[in-house]
PDB file of C-alpha atoms in Angstrom:
ATOM      1  CA  MET G   1     110.080 157.938 118.235  1.00 80.00           C
ATOM      2  CA  ARG G   2     111.751 161.162 117.155  1.00 81.00           C
ATOM      3  CA  PRO G   3     109.831 163.785 115.141  1.00 84.00           C
ATOM      4  CA  ILE G   4     110.199 163.491 111.363  1.00 77.00           C
ATOM      5  CA  THR G   5     111.836 166.944 111.234  1.00 78.00           C
ATOM      6  CA  GLU G   6     114.833 165.492 113.071  1.00 82.00           C
ATOM      7  CA  PHE G   7     115.444 163.029 110.248  1.00 81.00           C
ATOM      8  CA  CYS G   8     115.496 165.446 107.304  1.00 80.00           C
ATOM      9  CA  SER G   9     114.226 168.819 106.163  1.00 83.00           C
ATOM     10  CA  GLY G  10     110.973 169.172 104.270  1.00 86.00           C
ATOM     11  CA  GLU G  11     112.965 170.260 101.217  1.00 87.00           C
ATOM     12  CA  GLN G  12     115.124 167.116 101.333  1.00 84.00           C
ATOM     13  CA  ALA G  13     112.082 164.892 101.821  1.00 85.00           C
ATOM     14  CA  HIS G  14     110.319 166.508  98.865  1.00 89.00           C
ATOM     15  CA  LEU G  15     113.361 166.130  96.592  1.00 85.00           C
ATOM     16  CA  PHE G  16     113.788 162.495  97.660  1.00 85.00           C
ATOM     17  CA  VAL G  17     110.147 161.494  97.136  1.00 90.00           C
ATOM     18  CA  ARG G  18     109.667 163.489  93.929  1.00 92.00           C
ATOM     19  CA  GLY G  19     112.841 162.157  92.331  1.00 88.00           C
ATOM     20  CA  LEU G  20     112.396 158.511  93.211  1.00 91.00           C
ATOM     21  CA  THR G  21     108.698 158.519  92.311  1.00 96.00           C
ATOM     22  CA  LEU G  22     109.377 160.031  88.899  1.00 96.00           C
ATOM     23  CA  CYS G  23     112.238 157.600  88.312  1.00 95.00           C
ATOM     24  CA  HIS G  24     110.055 154.637  89.287  1.00 97.00           C
ATOM     25  CA  MET G  25     107.274 155.789  86.933  1.00 98.00           C
ATOM     26  CA  ASP G  26     109.731 156.293  84.062  1.00 98.00           C
ATOM     27  CA  ALA G  27     111.255 152.851  84.611  1.00 97.00           C
ATOM     28  CA  THR G  28     107.932 151.061  85.005  1.00 97.00           C
ATOM     29  CA  LEU G  29     105.421 152.827  82.787  1.00 98.00           C
ATOM     30  CA  ARG G  30     107.692 154.257  80.109  1.00 97.00           C
ATOM     31  CA  GLN G  31     110.159 151.360  80.144  1.00 97.00           C
ATOM     32  CA  HIS G  32     113.129 153.769  80.301  1.00 97.00           C
ATOM     33  CA  ALA G  33     116.267 151.674  80.702  1.00 98.00           C
ATOM     34  CA  GLU G  34     118.235 154.635  82.103  1.00 96.00           C
ATOM     35  CA  ALA G  35     115.692 155.105  84.899  1.00 96.00           C
ATOM     36  CA  GLN G  36     115.856 151.398  85.739  1.00 96.00           C
ATOM     37  CA  ARG G  37     119.672 151.539  85.833  1.00 95.00           C
ATOM     38  CA  PHE G  38     119.422 154.480  88.243  1.00 92.00           C
ATOM     39  CA  LEU G  39     117.111 152.507  90.542  1.00 92.00           C
ATOM     40  CA  ASP G  40     119.444 149.495  90.353  1.00 94.00           C
ATOM     41  CA  GLY G  41     122.497 151.665  91.065  1.00 92.00           C
ATOM     42  CA  ASP G  42     123.889 153.537  94.061  1.00 91.00           C
ATOM     43  CA  ILE G  43     120.889 155.666  95.030  1.00 86.00           C
ATOM     44  CA  GLU G  44     122.562 156.809  98.253  1.00 87.00           C
ATOM     45  CA  ALA G  45     125.500 158.309  96.331  1.00 90.00           C
ATOM     46  CA  GLU G  46     123.253 159.934  93.721  1.00 86.00           C
ATOM     47  CA  LEU G  47     121.101 161.599  96.358  1.00 82.00           C
ATOM     48  CA  ALA G  48     124.147 162.594  98.426  1.00 86.00           C
ATOM     49  CA  ALA G  49     125.514 164.390  95.354  1.00 89.00           C
ATOM     50  CA  ARG G  50     122.295 166.437  95.451  1.00 82.00           C
ATOM     51  CA  GLY G  51     122.634 167.212  99.162  1.00 81.00           C
ATOM     52  CA  VAL G  52     120.142 164.601 100.383  1.00 79.00           C
ATOM     53  CA  GLU G  53     121.422 162.314 103.140  1.00 79.00           C
ATOM     54  CA  VAL G  54     119.762 158.875 102.976  1.00 78.00           C
ATOM     55  CA  THR G  55     120.294 155.325 104.137  1.00 77.00           C
ATOM     56  CA  VAL G  56     118.892 152.587 101.934  1.00 74.00           C
ATOM     57  CA  GLY G  57     117.708 149.521 103.820  1.00 74.00           C
ATOM     58  CA  SER G  58     117.137 146.058 102.422  1.00 70.00           C
ATOM     59  CA  SER G  59     113.631 144.843 101.721  1.00 66.00           C
ATOM     60  CA  GLY G  60     114.462 141.243 102.515  1.00 60.00           C
TER      61      GLY G  60
END
């Protein structure tokens, strides 16, 4: 397996985890509809617009 640093920078990983965690908490705990719409939307495109390259896999 390749080292994690070959997948993304620490800065990108931090932005990715921080953003999605906060969004999940807002959608779940605060019942923010906008946060839930974000999670239901095109997360790859939203993160790409912020310079974070991701691939979203299916959970099923």
